[in-house]
């Protein structure tokens, strides 16, 4: 009887070890292709061939593609880069003036947060097709750390109305900490405060980021601020 009991304890311990969640690990890879335009792509990729890694990598690649303006619908990042290069070559052949600058497309990601519940990856891209300046933006991709599925704001925040009130408080606080003497009236183009489309996790707390043109002029650049986890715990479904 004693031997059976010890054997059962061993099985329980063995099962708990084998079923313990193992977080995915990431590596940084670059697409090595020769292009006529100035193109670069360096991004985070989950290691291994597990279903979790495959789901994460598919969602990361699709999210990168969605941030780009391409002439064709593509579901492969390398094909998107080639399409951009082809578009540039067509433009250069049609407008052969030597003064036209070379087009640019640069993509980069950063793993900003990883826990047993959430993975946040910041996707940054810069596109230049001539003109006064290029277009750049940052997007936060929040993923379920156990399934790799994309988390919406509703999957993250419990009470959006109360959270918006908290966010406005920290937005105003962030303006007070800047030297430009900015006020709420300088943002949102006459509208009331609203949450950004991009909210992601970092080691310091929740990052709220407005891309260029979203709430202010181009010269203002990105508008972002952080709410510490100590202030957001009541509103978070995941952490």
CSV table of C-alpha atoms in Angstrom, one decimal:
chain,number,residue,atom,x,y,z
A,1,UNK,CA,0.0,0.0,0.0
A,2,UNK,CA,2.8,2.3,0.9
A,3,UNK,CA,4.5,1.6,-2.4
A,4,UNK,CA,1.3,2.4,-4.4
A,5,UNK,CA,0.9,5.7,-2.5
A,6,UNK,CA,4.5,6.7,-3.3
A,7,UNK,CA,3.9,5.7,-6.9
A,8,UNK,CA,0.8,7.9,-7.2
A,9,UNK,CA,2.6,10.8,-5.7
A,10,UNK,CA,5.3,10.3,-8.3
A,11,UNK,CA,2.8,10.3,-11.1
A,12,UNK,CA,1.1,13.5,-9.9
A,13,UNK,CA,4.5,15.3,-9.6
A,14,UNK,CA,5.5,14.0,-13.1
A,15,UNK,CA,2.2,15.1,-14.6
A,16,UNK,CA,2.5,18.6,-13.0
A,17,UNK,CA,6.0,19.0,-14.5
A,18,UNK,CA,5.0,17.8,-18.0
A,19,UNK,CA,1.9,20.0,-18.1
A,20,UNK,CA,3.6,23.1,-16.8
A,21,UNK,CA,3.2,26.0,-19.2
A,22,UNK,CA,6.4,26.7,-21.1
A,23,UNK,CA,6.6,30.2,-22.5
A,24,UNK,CA,7.6,30.6,-26.2
A,25,UNK,CA,11.0,32.1,-26.9
A,26,UNK,CA,11.7,34.6,-29.7
A,27,UNK,CA,14.5,35.3,-32.1
A,28,UNK,CA,15.0,38.3,-34.3
A,29,UNK,CA,15.2,37.6,-38.1
A,30,UNK,CA,15.7,39.7,-41.2
A,31,UNK,CA,14.5,39.2,-44.7
A,32,UNK,CA,17.6,39.1,-46.9
A,33,UNK,CA,16.6,40.2,-50.3
A,34,UNK,CA,18.1,42.6,-52.9
A,35,UNK,CA,15.8,45.4,-53.8
A,36,UNK,CA,16.0,48.6,-56.0
A,37,UNK,CA,14.2,50.6,-53.3
A,38,UNK,CA,15.6,50.9,-49.8
A,39,UNK,CA,13.8,48.1,-48.0
A,40,UNK,CA,14.5,46.4,-44.7
A,41,UNK,CA,12.5,44.1,-42.5
A,42,UNK,CA,13.6,42.9,-39.1
A,43,UNK,CA,11.1,41.3,-36.8
A,44,UNK,CA,10.4,38.9,-33.9
A,45,UNK,CA,9.7,35.3,-34.7
A,46,UNK,CA,8.7,32.6,-32.2
A,47,UNK,CA,11.1,29.7,-32.2
A,48,UNK,CA,10.0,26.1,-32.8
A,49,UNK,CA,7.3,24.3,-34.8
A,50,UNK,CA,4.6,24.0,-32.1
A,51,UNK,CA,1.1,25.1,-32.9
A,52,UNK,CA,1.6,28.1,-30.5
A,53,UNK,CA,4.7,29.3,-32.4
A,54,UNK,CA,3.0,28.9,-35.7
A,55,UNK,CA,-0.1,30.8,-34.6
A,56,UNK,CA,2.1,33.6,-33.1
A,57,UNK,CA,4.2,33.9,-36.3
A,58,UNK,CA,1.2,34.0,-38.5
A,59,UNK,CA,-0.5,36.7,-36.5
A,60,UNK,CA,2.7,38.8,-36.3
A,61,UNK,CA,3.3,38.6,-40.1
A,62,UNK,CA,-0.3,39.4,-40.9
A,63,UNK,CA,-0.3,42.3,-38.5
A,64,UNK,CA,2.9,43.7,-40.1
A,65,UNK,CA,1.2,43.4,-43.6
A,66,UNK,CA,-1.9,45.2,-42.4
A,67,UNK,CA,0.2,48.2,-41.4
A,68,UNK,CA,1.5,48.7,-44.9
A,69,UNK,CA,0.0,50.3,-48.0
A,70,UNK,CA,0.4,47.9,-50.9
A,71,UNK,CA,-1.1,47.9,-54.4
A,72,UNK,CA,-2.1,44.2,-54.1
A,73,UNK,CA,-3.6,41.9,-51.5
A,74,UNK,CA,-0.7,39.7,-50.2
A,75,UNK,CA,-0.5,37.3,-47.3
A,76,UNK,CA,3.2,36.8,-47.4
A,77,UNK,CA,5.6,39.5,-46.1
A,78,UNK,CA,8.3,38.8,-48.7
A,79,UNK,CA,5.7,39.1,-51.4
A,80,UNK,CA,4.6,42.5,-50.0
A,81,UNK,CA,8.2,43.8,-50.0
A,82,UNK,CA,8.5,42.6,-53.6
A,83,UNK,CA,5.3,44.3,-54.6
A,84,UNK,CA,6.5,47.6,-53.0
A,85,UNK,CA,9.7,47.3,-55.0
A,86,UNK,CA,7.8,46.6,-58.2
A,87,UNK,CA,5.6,49.6,-57.6
A,88,UNK,CA,8.7,51.7,-57.2
A,89,UNK,CA,10.2,50.4,-60.4
A,90,UNK,CA,7.0,51.2,-62.3
A,91,UNK,CA,7.0,54.7,-60.9
A,92,UNK,CA,10.7,55.3,-61.7
A,93,UNK,CA,10.1,54.1,-65.3
A,94,UNK,CA,7.2,56.4,-65.7
A,95,UNK,CA,8.9,59.4,-64.1
A,96,UNK,CA,12.5,59.0,-65.0
A,97,UNK,CA,13.7,62.4,-63.6
A,98,UNK,CA,16.9,62.0,-61.8
A,99,UNK,CA,15.8,64.2,-59.0
A,100,UNK,CA,13.2,61.7,-57.7
A,101,UNK,CA,14.3,60.2,-54.4
A,102,UNK,CA,14.5,56.5,-53.9
A,103,UNK,CA,11.5,55.0,-52.1
A,104,UNK,CA,11.9,53.5,-48.7
A,105,UNK,CA,10.2,50.9,-46.6
A,106,UNK,CA,11.5,49.9,-43.2
A,107,UNK,CA,9.9,47.4,-40.8
A,108,UNK,CA,11.0,46.6,-37.3
A,109,UNK,CA,9.4,44.9,-34.3
A,110,UNK,CA,10.2,44.8,-30.6
A,111,UNK,CA,9.0,42.4,-27.9
A,112,UNK,CA,7.9,44.9,-25.2
A,113,UNK,CA,6.3,42.5,-22.8
A,114,UNK,CA,5.9,38.8,-22.1
A,115,UNK,CA,4.2,37.0,-19.2
A,116,UNK,CA,2.3,33.8,-18.8
A,117,UNK,CA,-0.8,35.5,-20.0
A,118,UNK,CA,0.2,38.2,-22.5
A,119,UNK,CA,2.8,38.8,-25.2
A,120,UNK,CA,3.0,42.4,-26.6
A,121,UNK,CA,4.9,43.1,-29.8
A,122,UNK,CA,5.4,46.7,-31.1
A,123,UNK,CA,5.4,46.9,-34.9
A,124,UNK,CA,7.1,49.9,-36.4
A,125,UNK,CA,7.1,50.8,-40.1
A,126,UNK,CA,8.2,53.7,-42.2
A,127,UNK,CA,7.1,54.2,-45.8
A,128,UNK,CA,8.4,56.9,-48.1
A,129,UNK,CA,7.1,57.3,-51.7
A,130,UNK,CA,8.4,60.8,-52.4
A,131,UNK,CA,6.8,64.1,-51.2
A,132,UNK,CA,7.6,66.3,-48.2
A,133,UNK,CA,8.0,63.4,-45.8
A,134,UNK,CA,7.3,59.7,-45.3
A,135,UNK,CA,4.7,58.0,-43.2
A,136,UNK,CA,5.6,56.1,-40.0
A,137,UNK,CA,3.4,54.4,-37.5
A,138,UNK,CA,3.6,52.0,-34.5
A,139,UNK,CA,1.1,49.3,-33.8
A,140,UNK,CA,0.9,47.2,-30.6
A,141,UNK,CA,0.0,43.5,-31.1
A,142,UNK,CA,-1.3,41.9,-27.9
A,143,UNK,CA,-1.3,38.1,-28.0
A,144,UNK,CA,-2.6,35.4,-25.7
A,145,UNK,CA,0.6,33.8,-24.4
A,146,UNK,CA,-1.0,30.3,-24.2
A,147,UNK,CA,-2.8,30.2,-27.6
A,148,UNK,CA,-1.1,32.9,-29.7
A,149,UNK,CA,-4.5,34.4,-30.6
A,150,UNK,CA,-4.9,38.2,-30.9
A,151,UNK,CA,-6.3,40.0,-27.8
A,152,UNK,CA,-8.8,42.8,-28.5
A,153,UNK,CA,-9.3,45.7,-26.0
A,154,UNK,CA,-12.4,43.9,-24.7
A,155,UNK,CA,-10.2,40.9,-23.9
A,156,UNK,CA,-7.9,43.2,-21.8
A,157,UNK,CA,-10.0,45.8,-20.2
A,158,UNK,CA,-13.0,45.1,-17.9
A,159,UNK,CA,-14.6,48.6,-17.6
A,160,UNK,CA,-13.7,50.7,-20.6
A,161,UNK,CA,-15.7,53.7,-19.4
A,162,UNK,CA,-13.9,53.9,-16.0
A,163,UNK,CA,-10.6,53.1,-17.6
A,164,UNK,CA,-11.0,56.0,-20.1
A,165,UNK,CA,-11.5,58.3,-17.1
A,166,UNK,CA,-8.3,57.0,-15.6
A,167,UNK,CA,-6.5,57.3,-19.0
A,168,UNK,CA,-7.5,60.9,-19.4
A,169,UNK,CA,-6.1,61.7,-16.0
A,170,UNK,CA,-2.7,60.2,-16.9
A,171,UNK,CA,-2.8,61.9,-20.3
A,172,UNK,CA,-3.2,65.3,-18.7
A,173,UNK,CA,-0.5,64.4,-16.2
A,174,UNK,CA,1.9,63.5,-19.1
A,175,UNK,CA,1.3,66.9,-20.6
A,176,UNK,CA,2.2,68.6,-17.3
A,177,UNK,CA,5.5,66.7,-17.4
A,178,UNK,CA,6.5,68.1,-20.8
A,179,UNK,CA,8.3,71.4,-21.3
A,180,UNK,CA,6.2,72.6,-24.3
A,181,UNK,CA,3.4,73.9,-22.0
A,182,UNK,CA,0.8,71.8,-23.9
A,183,UNK,CA,-2.8,71.6,-22.9
A,184,UNK,CA,-5.7,69.3,-23.7
A,185,UNK,CA,-7.0,71.8,-26.2
A,186,UNK,CA,-3.9,71.2,-28.3
A,187,UNK,CA,-5.1,67.6,-29.0
A,188,UNK,CA,-8.1,65.7,-30.4
A,189,UNK,CA,-9.0,68.4,-32.9
A,190,UNK,CA,-11.8,69.8,-30.8
A,191,UNK,CA,-13.2,66.5,-29.8
A,192,UNK,CA,-13.3,65.0,-26.3
A,193,UNK,CA,-10.6,62.7,-25.0
A,194,UNK,CA,-10.8,59.1,-26.3
A,195,UNK,CA,-8.6,56.0,-26.0
A,196,UNK,CA,-6.1,55.3,-28.8
A,197,UNK,CA,-6.3,52.3,-31.1
A,198,UNK,CA,-2.9,51.2,-29.7
A,199,UNK,CA,-2.7,50.1,-26.1
A,200,UNK,CA,0.1,47.6,-25.2
A,201,UNK,CA,1.9,46.2,-22.3
A,202,UNK,CA,5.4,47.1,-21.2
A,203,UNK,CA,7.4,46.4,-18.0
A,204,UNK,CA,6.4,49.8,-16.7
A,205,UNK,CA,2.7,49.4,-17.2
A,206,UNK,CA,0.1,49.9,-20.0
A,207,UNK,CA,1.4,52.1,-22.9
A,208,UNK,CA,-1.2,54.2,-24.7
A,209,UNK,CA,0.0,55.5,-28.0
A,210,UNK,CA,-1.5,57.8,-30.7
A,211,UNK,CA,0.1,57.7,-34.1
A,212,UNK,CA,1.0,60.8,-36.1
A,213,UNK,CA,-2.1,62.7,-37.2
A,214,UNK,CA,-4.5,60.8,-34.9
A,215,UNK,CA,-4.8,63.5,-32.2
A,216,UNK,CA,-2.4,66.2,-33.3
A,217,UNK,CA,-0.6,67.7,-36.2
A,218,UNK,CA,2.3,65.9,-38.0
A,219,UNK,CA,4.9,68.2,-36.2
A,220,UNK,CA,3.7,66.8,-32.9
A,221,UNK,CA,4.8,63.3,-33.8
A,222,UNK,CA,3.7,60.4,-31.6
A,223,UNK,CA,1.7,61.0,-28.5
A,224,UNK,CA,2.1,58.4,-25.8
A,225,UNK,CA,2.0,57.9,-22.1
A,226,UNK,CA,2.2,55.1,-19.5
A,227,UNK,CA,-0.2,54.1,-16.8
A,228,UNK,CA,1.5,52.0,-14.1
A,229,UNK,CA,0.2,48.5,-13.4
A,230,UNK,CA,-0.5,49.6,-9.8
A,231,UNK,CA,-3.2,51.9,-11.2
A,232,UNK,CA,-4.6,49.5,-13.8
A,233,UNK,CA,-5.0,46.3,-11.8
A,234,UNK,CA,-8.7,46.8,-11.2
A,235,UNK,CA,-9.3,47.1,-15.0
A,236,UNK,CA,-7.1,44.3,-16.4
A,237,UNK,CA,-8.5,40.9,-17.3
A,238,UNK,CA,-4.9,39.7,-18.2
A,239,UNK,CA,-1.5,40.8,-17.0
